[in-house]
Short mmCIF file of C-alpha atoms in Angstrom, two decimals:
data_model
loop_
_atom_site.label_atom_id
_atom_site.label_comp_id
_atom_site.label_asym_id
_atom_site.label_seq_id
_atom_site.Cartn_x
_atom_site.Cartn_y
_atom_site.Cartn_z
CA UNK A 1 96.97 90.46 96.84
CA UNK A 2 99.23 87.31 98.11
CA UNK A 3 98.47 85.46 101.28
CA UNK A 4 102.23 84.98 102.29
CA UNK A 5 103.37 81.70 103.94
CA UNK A 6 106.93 80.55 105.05
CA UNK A 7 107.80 77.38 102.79
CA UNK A 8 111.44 77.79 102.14
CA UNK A 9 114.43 78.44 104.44
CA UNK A 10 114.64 81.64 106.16
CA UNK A 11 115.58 84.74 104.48
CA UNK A 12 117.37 87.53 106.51
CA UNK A 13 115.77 90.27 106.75
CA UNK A 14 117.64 92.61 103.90
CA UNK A 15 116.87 89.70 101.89
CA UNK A 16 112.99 89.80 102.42
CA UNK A 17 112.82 93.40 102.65
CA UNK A 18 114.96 93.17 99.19
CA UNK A 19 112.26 90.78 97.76
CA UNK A 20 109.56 92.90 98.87
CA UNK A 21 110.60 96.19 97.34
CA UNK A 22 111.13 94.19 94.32
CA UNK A 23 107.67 93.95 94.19
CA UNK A 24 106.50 96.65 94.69
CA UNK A 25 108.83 98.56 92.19
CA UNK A 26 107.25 95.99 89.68
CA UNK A 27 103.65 96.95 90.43
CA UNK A 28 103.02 94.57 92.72
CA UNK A 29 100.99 94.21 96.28
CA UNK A 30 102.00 92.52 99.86
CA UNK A 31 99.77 91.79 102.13
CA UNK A 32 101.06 89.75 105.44
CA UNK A 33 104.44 89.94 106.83
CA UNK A 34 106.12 87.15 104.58
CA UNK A 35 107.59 86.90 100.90
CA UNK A 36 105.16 85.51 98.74
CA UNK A 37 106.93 82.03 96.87
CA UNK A 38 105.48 83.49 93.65
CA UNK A 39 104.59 87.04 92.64
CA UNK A 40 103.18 87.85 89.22
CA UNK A 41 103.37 91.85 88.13
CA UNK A 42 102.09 93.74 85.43
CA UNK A 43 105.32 95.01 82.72
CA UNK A 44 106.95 97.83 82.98
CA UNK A 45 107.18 101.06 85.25
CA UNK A 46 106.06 101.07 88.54
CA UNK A 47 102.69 103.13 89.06
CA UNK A 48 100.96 103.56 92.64
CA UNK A 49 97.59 104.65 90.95
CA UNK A 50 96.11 106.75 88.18
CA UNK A 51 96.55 109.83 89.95
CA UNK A 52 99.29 108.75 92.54
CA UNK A 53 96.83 108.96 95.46
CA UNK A 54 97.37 106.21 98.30
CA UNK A 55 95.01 106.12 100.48
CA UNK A 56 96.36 104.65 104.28
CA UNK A 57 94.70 103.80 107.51
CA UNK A 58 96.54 102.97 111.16
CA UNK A 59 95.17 101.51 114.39
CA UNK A 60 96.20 100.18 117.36
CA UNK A 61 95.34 96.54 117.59
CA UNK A 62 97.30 95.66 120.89
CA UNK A 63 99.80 96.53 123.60
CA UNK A 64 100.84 94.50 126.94
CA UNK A 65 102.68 97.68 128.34
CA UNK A 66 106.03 96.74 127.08
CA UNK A 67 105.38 96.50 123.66
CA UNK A 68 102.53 97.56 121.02
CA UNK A 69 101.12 96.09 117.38
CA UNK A 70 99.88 98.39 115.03
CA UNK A 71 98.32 97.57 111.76
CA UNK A 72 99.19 99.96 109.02
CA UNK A 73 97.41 99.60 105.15
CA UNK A 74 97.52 101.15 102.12
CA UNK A 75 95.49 101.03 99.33
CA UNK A 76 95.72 102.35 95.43
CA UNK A 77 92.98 104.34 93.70
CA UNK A 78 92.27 101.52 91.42
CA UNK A 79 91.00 99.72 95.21
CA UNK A 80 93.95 97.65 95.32
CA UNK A 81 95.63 96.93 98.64
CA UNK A 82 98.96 97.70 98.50
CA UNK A 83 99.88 96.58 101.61
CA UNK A 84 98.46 95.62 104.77
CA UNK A 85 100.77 94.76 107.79
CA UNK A 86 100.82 94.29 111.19
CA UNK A 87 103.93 96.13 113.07
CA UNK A 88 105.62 95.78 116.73
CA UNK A 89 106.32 98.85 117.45
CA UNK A 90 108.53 99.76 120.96
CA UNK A 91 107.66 103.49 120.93
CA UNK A 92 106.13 105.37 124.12
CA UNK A 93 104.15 106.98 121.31
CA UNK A 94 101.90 104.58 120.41
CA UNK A 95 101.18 102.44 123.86
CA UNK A 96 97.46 103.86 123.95
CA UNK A 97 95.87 100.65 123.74
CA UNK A 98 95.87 99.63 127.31
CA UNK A 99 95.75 95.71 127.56
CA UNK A 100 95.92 93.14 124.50
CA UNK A 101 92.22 93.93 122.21
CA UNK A 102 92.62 91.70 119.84
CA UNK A 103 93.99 88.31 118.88
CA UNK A 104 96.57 88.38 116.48
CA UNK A 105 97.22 85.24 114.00
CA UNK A 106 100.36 86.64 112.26
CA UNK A 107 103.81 87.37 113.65
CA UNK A 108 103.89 91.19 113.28
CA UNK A 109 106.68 92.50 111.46
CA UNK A 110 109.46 94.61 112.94
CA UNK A 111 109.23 98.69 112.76
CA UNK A 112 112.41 99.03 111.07
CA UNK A 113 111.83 96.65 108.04
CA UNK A 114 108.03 98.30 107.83
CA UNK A 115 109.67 101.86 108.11
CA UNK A 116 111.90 100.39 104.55
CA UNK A 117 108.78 99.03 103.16
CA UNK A 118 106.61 102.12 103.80
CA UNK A 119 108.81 104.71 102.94
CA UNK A 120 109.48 102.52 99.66
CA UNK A 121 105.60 103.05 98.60
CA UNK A 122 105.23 106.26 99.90
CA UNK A 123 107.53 107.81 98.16
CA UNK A 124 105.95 110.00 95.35
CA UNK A 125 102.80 109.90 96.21
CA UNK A 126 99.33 112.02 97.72
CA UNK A 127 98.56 110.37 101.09
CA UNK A 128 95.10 110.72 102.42
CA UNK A 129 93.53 109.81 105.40
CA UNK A 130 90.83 110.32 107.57
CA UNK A 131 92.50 112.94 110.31
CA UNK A 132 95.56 113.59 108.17
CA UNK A 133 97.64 115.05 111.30
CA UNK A 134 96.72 112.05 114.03
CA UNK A 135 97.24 109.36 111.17
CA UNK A 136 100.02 110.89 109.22
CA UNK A 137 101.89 111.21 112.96
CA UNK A 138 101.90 107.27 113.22
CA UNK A 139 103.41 106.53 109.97
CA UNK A 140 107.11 105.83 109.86
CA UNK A 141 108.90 109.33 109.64
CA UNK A 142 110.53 108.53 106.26
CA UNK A 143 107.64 107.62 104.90
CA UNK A 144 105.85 110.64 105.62
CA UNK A 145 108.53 112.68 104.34
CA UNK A 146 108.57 110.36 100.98
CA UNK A 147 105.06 111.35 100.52
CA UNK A 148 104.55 114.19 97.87
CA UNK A 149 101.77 115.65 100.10
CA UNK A 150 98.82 114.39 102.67
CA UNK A 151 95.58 115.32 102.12
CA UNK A 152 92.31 114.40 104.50
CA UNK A 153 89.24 113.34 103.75
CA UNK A 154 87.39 114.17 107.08
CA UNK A 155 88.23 118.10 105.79
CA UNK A 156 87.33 117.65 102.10
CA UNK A 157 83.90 115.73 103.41
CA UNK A 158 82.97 118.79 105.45
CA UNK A 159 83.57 121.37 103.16
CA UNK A 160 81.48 119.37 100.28
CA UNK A 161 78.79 118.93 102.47
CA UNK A 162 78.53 122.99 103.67
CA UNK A 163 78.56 123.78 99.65
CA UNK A 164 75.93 120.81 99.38
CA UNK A 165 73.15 122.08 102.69
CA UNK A 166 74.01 118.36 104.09
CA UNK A 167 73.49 119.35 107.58
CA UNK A 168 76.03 118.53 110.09
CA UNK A 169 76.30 118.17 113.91
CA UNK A 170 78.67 120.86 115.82
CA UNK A 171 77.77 119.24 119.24
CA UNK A 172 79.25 115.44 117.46
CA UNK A 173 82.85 113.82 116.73
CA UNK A 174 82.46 113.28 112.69
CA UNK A 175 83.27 109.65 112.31
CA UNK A 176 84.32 107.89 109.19
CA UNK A 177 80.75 106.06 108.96
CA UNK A 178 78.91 109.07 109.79
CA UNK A 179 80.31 110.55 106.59
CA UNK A 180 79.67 106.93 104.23
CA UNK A 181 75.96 107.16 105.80
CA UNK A 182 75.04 110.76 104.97
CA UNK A 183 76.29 110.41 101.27
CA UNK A 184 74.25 106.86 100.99
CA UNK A 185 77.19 104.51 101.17
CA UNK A 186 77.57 101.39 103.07
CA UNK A 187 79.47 102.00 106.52
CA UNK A 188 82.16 99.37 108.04
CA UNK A 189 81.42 97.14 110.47
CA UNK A 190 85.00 96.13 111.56
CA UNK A 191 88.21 98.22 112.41
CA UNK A 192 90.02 96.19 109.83
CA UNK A 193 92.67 98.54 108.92
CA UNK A 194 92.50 97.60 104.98
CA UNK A 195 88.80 98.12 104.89
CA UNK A 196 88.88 101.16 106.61
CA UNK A 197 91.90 102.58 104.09
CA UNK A 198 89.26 101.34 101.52
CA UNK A 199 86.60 103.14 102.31
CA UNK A 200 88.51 106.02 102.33
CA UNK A 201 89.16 105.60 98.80
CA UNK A 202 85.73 105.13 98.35
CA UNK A 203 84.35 108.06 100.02
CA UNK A 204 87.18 110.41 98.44
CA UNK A 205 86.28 108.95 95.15
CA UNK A 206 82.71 109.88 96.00
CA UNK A 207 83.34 113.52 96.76
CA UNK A 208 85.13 113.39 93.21
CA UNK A 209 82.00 113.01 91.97
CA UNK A 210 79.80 115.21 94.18
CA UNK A 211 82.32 118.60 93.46
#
């Protein structure tokens, strides 16, 4: 993962988003909303993950009524974060925030170089979430439609755990630590996007082993 910092003159942004994708084509991972100076990458062919799965988690972090951040991360099966990013986004869509919830220390990147970006790691591969239809609706559309297929997690939880007896509430929203607690696993205890997308990938790779 690369902690990105500004050190040289300013690239436009084809140039960075040109830099970026270069990356990632060579099997590398972003993280911030700068080019890294240096970026080592394993040889040869780009390859999201051993099975292609990308697990990805959104949330709203802020909005001041004219304009809202959203922080968007995706992370491989091997538990690598692919890429974590914080987005200004102008769209009606997404202003559900209500006043400014958190203090941001980056300067988020723009929607349509995150829309490249995304759609460039997408592409290919098995998205899952947890609530494929309410996250899958926030990605950029290209990226969704790069995507070889979404799958959710919230789902494949509840249909392990009928097959297993673990007994679950009707009456009660099934949250993303509700289902790391009833299998034993640690829950979160922030809304970091990144972690969240990670703990996805570990409770799907749990269920792997459970079925």
């Amino acid at each position: 993962m690369f902690n990105i910092f500004k050190k040289k003159s300013a690239k436009s942004p084809a140039q960075k988003i040109g830099d970026i994708i270069d990356i990632l084509e060579r099997g590398g991972v972003i993280r911030g909303t700068q080019i890294p100076v240096q970026a080592s990458a394993p040889r040869g062919g780009h390859q999201i993950s051993a099975s292609d799965h990308l697990y990805f988690a959104v949330r709203s972090v802020a909005a001041d009524g004219r304009q809202h951040v959203m922080q968007y991360a995706f992370v491989d099966d091997r538990g690598n974060v692919a890429l974590s990013a914080f987005v200004r986004s102008a769209s009606p869509a997404t202003l559900f925030g209500g006043a400014a919830s958190e203090d941001i220390s980056v300067d988020p990147m723009d929607e349509g170089e995150f829309a490249v970006l995304a759609t460039k790691l997408c592409r290919g591969a098995t998205l899952v979430a947890f609530h494929r239809v309410l996250q899958t609706g926030l990605l950029p559309v290209g990226a969704a439609n790069a995507a070889s297929g979404v799958e959710c997690v919230w789902r494949r939880f509840q249909a392990v755990a009928r097959r297993k007896g673990v007994r679950l509430s009707r009456h009660e929203p099934l949250a993303l630590n509700d289902c790391l607690q009833k299998l034993g696993m640690q829950p979160l205890e922030t809304d970091d996007a990144a972690l969240r997308a990670l703990a996805i990938r570990n409770l799907w790779r749990r269920l792997d082993g459970i079925e």
